[in-house]
Amino acid sequence: MNKLSPAQQRIVEHEGSCSVIGAPGTGKTDVLVERIAHLISKGVAPEDIYVVAFTYYSWQVLTSQLRKRLGDLVDKMHIGTLRIFAQNQIEKDEGTEFKFSTDKQSRRYIRQAMGEVGFKGSAVEAEHIIRYFKSLARKPQETAPHFDLLCAYKRLCDLDRYDVLRKHIIGIRQGDYKRVPMKYIFVDNFQDITRIQFLWLLDHIKAGTQASVFGDDDLCAFKRDGAIAAQAFNDLKDIDYIKPFVLEHSYRMSTPLAASLQGLITGLEGHIPKNVQCDASKSIDVKFEEFSSSDEELMVLVQKLKAIDPQKRIGVITRTDWDALRVQKSLEKQGVAHSSFAHKIWEIPGAIMVLDLLCLLLNQSNDIHLRNVLIGYGLNQSLIDSLFKAGLHGNDWLPNGARLPKDISLPQGAVAEYTAIQRQLVGYYTLLRNGSASPQDIFKAAALDMIANMNKEDRLNALVAVDTLVNLKGSLREVLPQIREGKEPNVHDNVIVGPVRDMRNLQFDYVFLPLAGKDTYPYKGYTVLPVDEVHDKKLFYMAITRADSQVCISWNGVPSSYVSNMKKSYKPV
């Protein structure tokens, strides 16, 4: 890295706990790495150092930078999430593996909970709500909105990964578990810590762990999941032995760009003012482009990517996973090499239901698959519960004619509902068995029947899943193993596509922000959750500030108000 500035050097050499806040490009992550290198040079054992990253991609970036600076010493350090550290300690104290529901299992439970309480939003909204409740340090009030959804979910799912820290904290207080034996902890992107994570960290700090935390409240990416942003830094101010530092000089942003973005974030609730200084010679080219349709916009985007020097780093940053998947599809069709940070389609709720339907039609299903498909076809949740209590099973359900359990008494309307779905699915299963039509066409027809009952967000994801499945090579039975394969994204690839939340810690020569329309920033795709201007302005700010040379913002139809305001305020030199 370049020579440290005096302000950065003071942080590196500071003895004791500290907090560091700075705008994009001020070198926060570089200083974190150098501070660790400084400690090791002074005799601190790498095994005593813990480094926290909140996402898999941030972990990749941090690990890569540490390895570049420290070589194989990195393998002796502990790099991961707070949850991983707590889980390892629980397993060490209990002497056995600590098990909890996987994310895919949790999403199926969420779908069931939605049906139980009549939740009107999408599964993604429900997931945000449950994560938010679990991020709190105290039990939520029963009068809180959607508390019934949380209760229904907890009845179905005893433990998921968001319960691990709470279990560890309670175990420490009751004497069942020990604290993680870390002498030094470094936290990157501290603004994305939740209240329960903060409580766990604070407990370890008070027990003697030296903490160094780095971040920027304006780059908070997980507010809907409970991230506390500026409040995390403000709460540390009450602890006199944690010294606060501010980095003011940005080596990435240009003065015109910083000035145009200042109006976006200044005045936001909880915003911590920063005096951002930029090099006068720094130049970033900002372009705005309007298109008549999304197809035209994505076609031109692909052409632009092909024309750029292949040695340059390019980031295509979208607001949502859905838009990232659309870009990904366009690049794949045109043979443009890239890594995608979008959630794998099979991790998204609407797509999970499509996959469960395939398992059912291939007679490879269990009770969870069948329950999810019945929900997808619109069967009432209470009726589904009654059926399974009476002995309904997913195994061999279709080969046995999808019959009702014996000795179950149902209202005539409920029987009619069930019978209509039974006829549809048995019909599709029979067609598959007889080979009277293309298996892909039969599956697609069955899936479209189910998708017709979904809300808009789940429907879009499910349609992508169907398209992906029917275009995989081989028979339907052969595609299931293919789903579990695929290229793992690499943060070092030259072209990266993904939603903005996963672009932290990354810097690109060229940044493209496609599909930046009026319903994207701020995001208006939810049914139950309200529009969150503060959250979306920070995401837009994060996306723009990943650029080191050029940023191109495009839209079709009406642009985002953020884009319109930026066009007015941006004054290139």
Coordinates of N, CA, C and O in Angstrom, one line a residue, residues 252 257 282-287 289 301 303-318 493-498 503 506-514 542-553:
R252 N -10.2 8.3 -3.0 CA -11.0 7.7 -4.1 C -11.9 8.8 -4.7 O -12.1 8.9 -5.9
L257 N -17.6 15.1 -7.2 CA -18.5 14.0 -6.8 C -18.9 14.0 -5.3 O -20.0 13.9 -5.0
K282 N -7.8 14.7 -8.4 CA -8.6 13.5 -8.6 C -9.8 13.8 -9.5 O -10.5 14.7 -9.3
S283 N -10.0 12.9 -10.5 CA -11.1 13.1 -11.4 C -11.9 11.8 -11.6 O -11.3 10.7 -11.8
I284 N -13.2 11.9 -11.5 CA -14.1 10.8 -11.8 C -15.1 11.2 -12.8 O -15.8 12.2 -12.6
D285 N -15.2 10.5 -13.9 CA -16.2 10.9 -14.9 C -17.5 10.3 -14.6 O -17.7 9.1 -14.3
V286 N -18.6 11.2 -14.5 CA -19.9 10.7 -14.2 C -20.8 10.9 -15.4 O -20.9 12.0 -16.0
K287 N -21.5 9.8 -15.8 CA -22.4 9.8 -17.0 C -23.8 9.4 -16.6 O -24.0 8.6 -15.7
E289 N -27.5 8.2 -18.4 CA -28.1 7.7 -19.7 C -29.5 7.2 -19.5 O -29.8 6.5 -18.6
L301 N -25.6 -1.9 -22.1 CA -24.7 -2.2 -21.0 C -23.7 -3.3 -21.3 O -22.5 -3.2 -21.1
Q303 N -22.7 -4.2 -24.3 CA -21.9 -3.7 -25.4 C -20.8 -2.8 -24.7 O -19.6 -2.9 -25.1
K304 N -21.1 -2.0 -23.7 CA -20.1 -1.1 -23.1 C -19.1 -2.0 -22.3 O -17.9 -1.7 -22.4
L305 N -19.5 -3.0 -21.7 CA -18.6 -3.9 -20.9 C -17.6 -4.5 -21.9 O -16.4 -4.7 -21.6
K306 N -18.1 -5.0 -23.0 CA -17.2 -5.6 -24.0 C -16.2 -4.7 -24.5 O -15.1 -5.1 -24.9
A307 N -16.5 -3.4 -24.6 CA -15.6 -2.4 -25.2 C -14.5 -1.9 -24.2 O -13.5 -1.3 -24.6
I308 N -14.6 -2.2 -22.9 CA -13.7 -1.7 -21.9 C -12.5 -2.6 -21.9 O -12.6 -3.9 -22.0
D309 N -11.3 -2.1 -21.6 CA -10.0 -2.8 -21.5 C -10.3 -4.0 -20.5 O -10.7 -3.7 -19.4
P310 N -10.0 -5.2 -20.9 CA -10.3 -6.4 -20.0 C -9.4 -6.4 -18.8 O -9.7 -7.2 -17.9
Q311 N -8.4 -5.6 -18.7 CA -7.6 -5.5 -17.5 C -8.2 -4.6 -16.4 O -7.8 -4.6 -15.3
K312 N -9.2 -3.8 -16.8 CA -9.9 -2.9 -15.9 C -10.9 -3.6 -15.0 O -11.5 -4.6 -15.4
R313 N -11.0 -3.1 -13.8 CA -12.0 -3.7 -12.9 C -13.4 -3.0 -13.1 O -13.5 -1.7 -13.1
I314 N -14.4 -3.8 -13.2 CA -15.8 -3.2 -13.5 C -16.8 -3.8 -12.5 O -16.8 -5.0 -12.2
G315 N -17.6 -2.9 -11.9 CA -18.6 -3.3 -11.0 C -20.0 -2.9 -11.6 O -20.2 -1.7 -11.9
V316 N -20.9 -3.8 -11.7 CA -22.2 -3.6 -12.2 C -23.1 -3.7 -10.9 O -23.3 -4.8 -10.4
I317 N -23.6 -2.6 -10.4 CA -24.2 -2.6 -9.1 C -25.7 -2.3 -9.2 O -26.1 -1.3 -9.7
T318 N -26.5 -3.2 -8.7 CA -28.0 -3.1 -8.7 C -28.5 -2.9 -7.3 O -27.8 -3.1 -6.3
D493 N -12.3 -11.2 -9.6 CA -12.6 -11.2 -11.0 C -12.7 -9.8 -11.5 O -13.1 -8.8 -10.8
N494 N -12.5 -9.6 -12.8 CA -12.5 -8.2 -13.3 C -13.9 -7.6 -13.5 O -14.0 -6.4 -13.5
V495 N -14.9 -8.4 -13.7 CA -16.3 -8.0 -13.9 C -17.1 -8.6 -12.8 O -17.2 -9.8 -12.7
I496 N -17.7 -7.8 -11.9 CA -18.5 -8.3 -10.8 C -19.9 -7.7 -10.9 O -20.0 -6.4 -11.0
V497 N -20.9 -8.5 -10.8 CA -22.3 -8.1 -10.8 C -22.9 -8.4 -9.4 O -22.7 -9.5 -8.9
G498 N -23.7 -7.5 -8.9 CA -24.3 -7.9 -7.6 C -25.1 -6.7 -7.0 O -25.0 -5.6 -7.5
M503 N -21.4 -5.0 -2.1 CA -20.2 -4.4 -2.8 C -19.4 -3.6 -1.8 O -18.5 -2.8 -2.3
L506 N -15.2 -3.0 -1.8 CA -14.7 -3.1 -3.2 C -14.6 -1.8 -3.9 O -15.3 -0.8 -3.6
Q507 N -13.6 -1.8 -4.8 CA -13.4 -0.5 -5.6 C -13.2 -1.0 -7.0 O -12.5 -2.0 -7.3
F508 N -13.7 -0.2 -8.0 CA -13.7 -0.5 -9.4 C -13.2 0.7 -10.2 O -13.5 1.8 -9.8
D509 N -12.6 0.4 -11.3 CA -12.2 1.5 -12.2 C -13.5 2.1 -12.8 O -13.7 3.3 -12.9
Y510 N -14.4 1.2 -13.2 CA -15.7 1.6 -13.8 C -16.9 1.0 -13.0 O -16.9 -0.2 -12.6
V511 N -17.8 1.8 -12.7 CA -19.0 1.4 -12.0 C -20.2 1.7 -12.8 O -20.4 2.8 -13.3
F512 N -21.1 0.7 -13.0 CA -22.4 0.9 -13.7 C -23.5 0.7 -12.8 O -23.6 -0.3 -12.0
L513 N -24.5 1.6 -12.8 CA -25.7 1.5 -12.0 C -26.9 1.5 -12.9 O -27.5 2.5 -13.2
P514 N -27.2 0.3 -13.4 CA -28.3 0.2 -14.3 C -29.7 0.1 -13.6 O -29.7 -0.1 -12.4
M542 N -23.4 4.3 -1.4 CA -22.4 3.3 -1.4 C -22.1 2.9 -2.8 O -20.9 2.7 -3.1
A543 N -23.1 2.7 -3.6 CA -22.9 2.2 -5.0 C -22.1 3.2 -5.8 O -21.1 2.8 -6.4
I544 N -22.4 4.5 -5.7 CA -21.7 5.5 -6.4 C -20.2 5.6 -6.0 O -19.3 5.7 -6.8
T545 N -20.0 5.4 -4.7 CA -18.6 5.6 -4.2 C -17.7 4.4 -4.3 O -16.6 4.4 -3.8
R546 N -18.1 3.4 -5.1 CA -17.2 2.3 -5.4 C -16.3 2.6 -6.6 O -15.4 1.9 -6.9
A547 N -16.6 3.8 -7.3 CA -15.9 4.1 -8.5 C -14.7 4.9 -8.3 O -14.6 5.8 -7.4
D548 N -13.6 4.5 -9.0 CA -12.3 5.2 -8.9 C -12.0 6.0 -10.2 O -11.2 6.9 -10.1
S549 N -12.7 5.7 -11.3 CA -12.4 6.4 -12.5 C -13.7 6.9 -13.2 O -13.7 8.1 -13.6
Q550 N -14.7 6.0 -13.3 CA -15.9 6.5 -14.0 C -17.1 5.8 -13.4 O -17.1 4.6 -13.0
V551 N -18.2 6.5 -13.4 CA -19.5 5.9 -12.9 C -20.6 6.3 -14.0 O -20.7 7.4 -14.4
C552 N -21.3 5.3 -14.4 CA -22.4 5.5 -15.4 C -23.7 5.0 -14.8 O -23.9 3.9 -14.4
I553 N -24.7 6.0 -14.6 CA -26.0 5.7 -14.1 C -27.0 5.7 -15.2 O -27.0 6.7 -16.0

